[in-house]
C-alpha cells in the first residue's frame, strides 16, 4: 500500500504557525501519523534524497540563491543522522555542514551572531547547521550564560538577522527534532552499551538531561518567538529514526522545490564553436 504524505501535508502538520502560541506537548514525538509504515518512510527518504540531489545541482548551477537548513534538538535527537540521510545522495560540491559547539575565546570576543554569519551559505550552496545561533537562547537561557534581559533581546535580534538573510537570497528552514524523554534515555543507554557508539557518549549530556523541563521550555519559547513567515520552524517527530529522516527530507525537498532553481543558459550554441 502506497501511503506517503504529501510535502504540503508534512509542512502543515509540523509547522509552528508564526504568531501562534506553541505548546510542544501538542506536537507528537512518534511520527506514526505521517508514516504508519517504517518501510514506506525509508522508500520516501530514498526518493526525496535523489530529488534533493537533482535540485541541489540546479541550485549550484544557478548560483543566485542559497538554502540554510538548521537542525536543532536535544542530545540524541538525531541531528547527525538526519544530516547524513537527507543529503546522502547530494554532491559535496556546493554543500557545507557546520556543527556549532561551545564558542571559542575568539568567538566569545564577538557578538553571538558573528560566527553564524561567517558560515552562511554562498550563492548556489546548501548549508546545514548542526546546532546554531539558537543555542544562545537555549543553553544560554537554561544555564544563564548571559544576563536575562540580554537573552530576552535575542529573539528579536534573531528574527531581524534571519529577515536580513532572507531578503538577501537565503532561504531558511529550521527543524526542531522532537523526542520524548524516554527515547533520550534509551538512546543514551544504547551509546553506553554498544561499543561502536560509545565515543558519542558524553557524561555532560546527563547533566543536561536533568534539566529536561527547562530545555523543553526554552525550545518552546524559541520556536514560538522565532517561527516566522520568512524563516519557519518545523517540529519534526523524531522518536523513530526512519520517520524522522523521511519527514526532514520531505521538508528540505519542499523548500528546494519552492526555490525552483534553474540551470542557466549561457547562450552558447554548438554551431558557434569548432572544438578541434
Ligand atoms: P553534539 O553534542 O552536538 O554532538 P558537542 O559535543 O560538540 O556536539 O556539543 C556541543 C555543545 O556545545 C552542546 O552542549 C551545546 O549546548 C554547546 N553549545 C553550542 N553552542 C553554544 C553556545 N552558543 N553557547 C554555549 N554552548 C553552546
Coordinates of C-alpha atoms and ligand atoms in Angstrom, one line a residue:
X1 CA 0.0 0.0 0.0
X2 CA 1.3 3.4 -1.0
X3 CA 0.7 5.7 1.9
X4 CA 3.1 8.7 1.6
X5 CA 2.1 12.1 2.9
X6 CA 2.5 14.9 0.5
X7 CA 5.0 17.6 1.2
X8 CA 2.2 20.1 1.9
X9 CA 0.7 17.7 4.5
X10 CA 4.0 17.3 6.2
X11 CA 4.6 21.1 6.2
X12 CA 1.1 21.8 7.6
X13 CA 1.4 19.2 10.4
X14 CA 4.9 20.1 11.5
X15 CA 4.8 23.9 11.1
X16 CA 5.0 26.0 14.2
X17 CA 2.4 28.6 13.0
X18 CA 4.0 32.0 13.0
X19 CA 2.5 34.3 15.6
X20 CA 0.7 31.4 17.4
X21 CA 1.1 30.2 21.0
X22 CA 3.1 26.9 20.8
X23 CA 2.7 24.0 23.2
X24 CA 5.3 21.4 22.4
X25 CA 3.3 18.8 24.2
X26 CA 0.7 19.0 21.4
X27 CA 3.3 18.0 18.8
X28 CA 3.8 14.2 18.6
X29 CA 7.3 12.8 19.0
X30 CA 6.5 9.4 17.4
X31 CA 5.7 10.3 13.7
X32 CA 3.3 7.5 13.1
X33 CA 0.7 9.9 11.9
X34 CA 2.8 10.6 8.9
X35 CA 4.3 7.3 8.1
X36 CA 2.3 4.4 9.6
X37 CA 4.8 2.0 8.0
X38 CA 8.6 2.2 8.5
X39 CA 9.3 0.7 5.2
X40 CA 7.3 3.4 3.5
X41 CA 9.3 6.0 5.4
X42 CA 12.5 4.5 4.1
X43 CA 11.2 4.5 0.5
X44 CA 10.1 8.1 0.8
X45 CA 13.5 9.1 2.1
X46 CA 15.3 7.4 -0.7
X47 CA 13.2 9.1 -3.3
X48 CA 13.5 12.5 -1.7
X49 CA 17.2 12.2 -1.2
X50 CA 17.6 11.7 -5.0
X51 CA 15.2 14.6 -5.7
X52 CA 17.3 16.8 -3.3
X53 CA 20.4 15.9 -5.2
X54 CA 18.9 17.0 -8.5
X55 CA 17.6 20.2 -7.1
X56 CA 20.9 21.0 -5.5
X57 CA 22.7 20.6 -8.8
X58 CA 20.3 23.1 -10.3
X59 CA 20.9 25.4 -7.3
X60 CA 24.7 25.1 -7.8
X61 CA 24.5 25.8 -11.5
X62 CA 22.1 28.8 -11.0
X63 CA 24.4 30.4 -8.3
X64 CA 21.9 33.1 -7.3
X65 CA 20.2 31.9 -4.2
X66 CA 21.1 29.6 -1.3
X67 CA 19.5 27.4 1.4
X68 CA 20.2 27.2 5.1
X69 CA 18.8 24.2 6.9
X70 CA 19.0 24.5 10.7
X71 CA 18.8 21.3 12.8
X72 CA 18.2 21.8 16.5
X73 CA 17.3 19.2 19.1
X74 CA 18.2 17.9 22.4
X75 CA 21.2 15.4 22.7
X76 CA 20.5 12.2 20.9
X77 CA 17.6 13.7 18.9
X78 CA 19.4 12.7 15.6
X79 CA 20.9 15.8 14.2
X80 CA 23.9 14.0 12.7
X81 CA 21.9 11.0 11.4
X82 CA 19.3 13.3 9.8
X83 CA 22.0 15.3 8.0
X84 CA 23.7 12.2 6.7
X85 CA 20.4 10.7 5.5
X86 CA 18.7 13.7 3.9
X87 CA 21.9 14.6 2.0
X88 CA 23.1 11.0 1.3
X89 CA 22.8 11.5 -2.4
X90 CA 23.9 15.1 -2.6
X91 CA 27.2 16.1 -4.3
X92 CA 29.7 17.5 -1.7
X93 CA 30.2 20.3 -4.3
X94 CA 28.1 23.2 -3.0
X95 CA 27.3 21.5 0.3
X96 CA 28.6 22.6 3.7
X97 CA 27.8 21.4 7.2
X98 CA 28.7 23.4 10.3
X99 CA 28.4 22.0 13.8
X100 CA 28.4 24.7 16.5
X101 CA 29.9 23.7 19.8
X102 CA 30.8 25.8 22.8
X103 CA 32.1 29.2 21.4
X104 CA 35.8 29.6 21.4
X105 CA 37.5 32.5 23.2
X106 CA 37.8 34.2 19.8
X107 CA 34.1 33.8 19.1
X108 CA 33.2 35.0 22.6
X109 CA 35.0 38.2 21.9
X110 CA 32.4 38.9 19.2
X111 CA 28.6 39.2 19.3
X112 CA 27.0 35.8 19.3
X113 CA 25.8 36.1 15.7
X114 CA 29.2 36.7 14.3
X115 CA 30.3 33.1 13.9
X116 CA 26.8 32.3 12.5
X117 CA 27.0 35.0 9.8
X118 CA 30.5 33.9 8.9
X119 CA 29.3 30.4 8.0
X120 CA 26.3 31.4 5.9
X121 CA 25.9 29.6 2.5
X122 CA 27.3 31.3 -0.5
X123 CA 25.1 31.7 -3.6
X124 CA 24.4 28.3 -5.1
X125 CA 25.1 26.4 -1.8
X126 CA 23.2 24.5 0.7
X127 CA 24.5 24.8 4.3
X128 CA 23.4 22.7 7.2
X129 CA 23.7 23.9 10.7
X130 CA 24.0 21.2 13.3
X131 CA 23.1 23.4 16.3
X132 CA 23.1 27.1 15.6
X133 CA 22.5 30.7 16.9
X134 CA 19.5 29.2 18.7
X135 CA 21.9 27.7 21.3
X136 CA 22.2 31.3 22.5
X137 CA 18.6 31.2 23.6
X138 CA 18.6 27.5 24.6
X139 CA 21.7 26.5 26.6
X140 CA 22.2 30.3 27.0
X141 CA 18.8 30.6 28.7
X142 CA 18.9 27.3 30.7
X143 CA 22.4 27.8 32.0
X144 CA 22.2 31.6 32.4
X145 CA 25.2 32.2 30.2
X146 CA 24.2 35.8 29.7
X147 CA 22.1 38.3 31.8
X148 CA 18.3 37.6 31.5
X149 CA 17.5 40.9 29.8
X150 CA 20.2 40.2 27.1
X151 CA 18.7 36.8 26.4
X152 CA 15.3 38.3 26.1
X153 CA 16.5 40.7 23.4
X154 CA 18.0 37.9 21.4
X155 CA 14.7 36.6 19.9
X156 CA 14.0 39.8 18.1
X157 CA 17.7 40.1 17.1
X158 CA 17.5 36.6 15.6
X159 CA 14.3 37.5 13.7
X160 CA 15.9 40.6 12.4
X161 CA 19.0 38.7 11.4
X162 CA 17.1 36.0 9.6
X163 CA 14.9 38.6 7.9
X164 CA 18.0 40.3 6.6
X165 CA 19.4 37.0 5.3
X166 CA 16.1 36.0 3.5
X167 CA 15.9 39.4 1.9
X168 CA 19.4 38.7 0.5
X169 CA 18.8 35.5 -1.2
X170 CA 19.0 32.9 1.6
X171 CA 16.0 30.6 2.1
X172 CA 15.9 29.4 5.7
X173 CA 14.1 26.4 7.2
X174 CA 14.6 25.3 10.8
X175 CA 13.8 21.8 12.0
X176 CA 13.4 21.0 15.7
X177 CA 14.0 17.3 16.2
X178 CA 11.4 16.5 18.8
X179 CA 11.9 13.4 21.0
X180 CA 10.4 12.1 24.2
X181 CA 12.4 11.9 27.5
X182 CA 12.0 8.1 27.3
X183 CA 13.6 7.9 23.9
X184 CA 16.5 10.0 25.0
X185 CA 17.0 7.6 27.9
X186 CA 17.1 4.6 25.5
X187 CA 19.5 6.3 23.2
X188 CA 21.9 7.3 25.9
X189 CA 21.9 3.8 27.2
X190 CA 22.5 2.5 23.7
X191 CA 25.5 4.7 23.4
X192 CA 27.0 3.2 26.5
X193 CA 26.1 -0.4 25.7
X194 CA 27.1 -0.5 22.0
X195 CA 31.0 -0.2 21.9
X196 CA 30.9 1.4 18.4
X197 CA 28.6 4.1 19.7
X198 CA 30.4 4.8 23.0
X199 CA 32.5 7.6 21.5
X200 CA 29.3 9.6 21.3
X201 CA 28.6 9.3 25.0
X202 CA 29.3 12.4 26.9
X203 CA 28.7 12.3 30.7
X204 CA 27.8 16.0 30.4
X205 CA 24.7 15.0 28.5
X206 CA 23.4 13.6 31.7
X207 CA 23.6 17.0 33.3
X208 CA 21.5 18.4 30.5
X209 CA 19.1 15.6 30.9
X210 CA 18.4 16.6 34.5
X211 CA 17.3 20.0 33.1
X212 CA 14.9 18.3 30.6
X213 CA 11.9 20.5 31.5
X214 CA 14.0 23.7 31.4
X215 CA 15.2 22.8 27.9
X216 CA 11.7 22.0 26.7
X217 CA 10.5 25.3 27.9
X218 CA 13.4 27.1 26.2
X219 CA 12.7 25.2 22.9
X220 CA 9.1 26.1 23.1
X221 CA 9.8 29.7 23.6
X222 CA 12.4 29.9 20.8
X223 CA 10.1 28.2 18.4
X224 CA 7.1 30.3 19.4
X225 CA 9.0 33.6 19.1
X226 CA 11.1 32.8 16.1
X227 CA 8.9 30.9 13.7
X228 CA 8.2 33.5 11.1
X229 CA 6.7 33.5 7.6
X230 CA 10.2 34.1 6.2
X231 CA 12.1 31.6 8.4
X232 CA 9.6 29.0 9.7
X233 CA 10.2 26.4 12.4
X234 CA 9.0 22.8 11.8
X235 CA 8.7 20.4 14.7
X236 CA 9.7 17.0 13.5
X237 CA 8.6 13.9 15.4
X238 CA 11.9 12.2 16.0
X239 CA 11.5 9.1 18.2
X240 CA 11.6 6.9 15.2
X241 CA 14.8 7.3 13.2
X242 CA 13.3 6.2 9.8
X243 CA 10.3 8.5 10.1
X244 CA 12.4 11.5 11.4
X245 CA 14.7 11.2 8.4
X246 CA 11.8 10.8 5.9
X247 CA 10.0 13.8 7.4
X248 CA 13.0 16.0 7.3
X249 CA 13.7 15.0 3.7
X250 CA 10.2 16.0 2.7
X251 CA 10.7 19.4 4.3
X252 CA 14.1 20.1 2.7
X253 CA 12.7 18.9 -0.7
X254 CA 9.7 21.2 -0.3
X255 CA 12.0 24.2 0.4
X256 CA 14.1 23.5 -2.6
X257 CA 11.1 23.0 -4.9
X258 CA 9.7 26.3 -3.8
X259 CA 13.1 27.9 -4.6
X260 CA 12.8 26.3 -8.1
X261 CA 16.4 26.9 -9.1
X262 CA 17.0 27.0 -12.9
X263 CA 20.0 25.8 -14.9
X264 CA 21.2 28.9 -16.6
X265 CA 21.6 29.2 -20.4
X266 CA 24.9 30.9 -21.1
X267 CA 23.7 31.4 -24.7
X268 CA 26.4 29.2 -26.4
X269 CA 25.3 27.0 -29.3
X270 CA 27.3 24.1 -30.8
X271 CA 27.5 25.7 -34.3
X272 CA 29.3 28.7 -32.9
X273 CA 32.4 26.7 -31.9
X274 CA 35.0 24.4 -33.5
X275 CA 36.1 22.0 -30.7
X276 CA 39.1 21.0 -32.9
Ligands
LIG1 P1 27.0 17.3 20.0 O1 26.5 17.2 21.4 O2 26.0 18.1 19.2 O3 27.3 16.0 19.4 P2 29.3 18.7 21.0 O4 29.7 17.5 21.9 O5 30.4 19.5 20.3 O6 28.3 18.2 19.9 O7 28.4 19.6 21.9 C1 28.0 20.8 21.6 C2 27.8 21.5 22.9 O8 28.1 22.9 22.7 C3 26.4 21.4 23.4 O9 26.4 21.1 24.8 C4 25.9 22.8 23.2 O10 24.9 23.2 24.1 C5 27.1 23.6 23.3 N1 27.0 24.9 22.6 C6 26.7 25.1 21.3 N2 26.5 26.5 21.1 C7 26.7 27.1 22.2 C8 26.7 28.4 22.6 N3 26.4 29.4 21.7 N4 26.9 28.7 23.9 C9 27.2 27.7 24.8 N5 27.2 26.4 24.5 C10 27.0 26.1 23.2

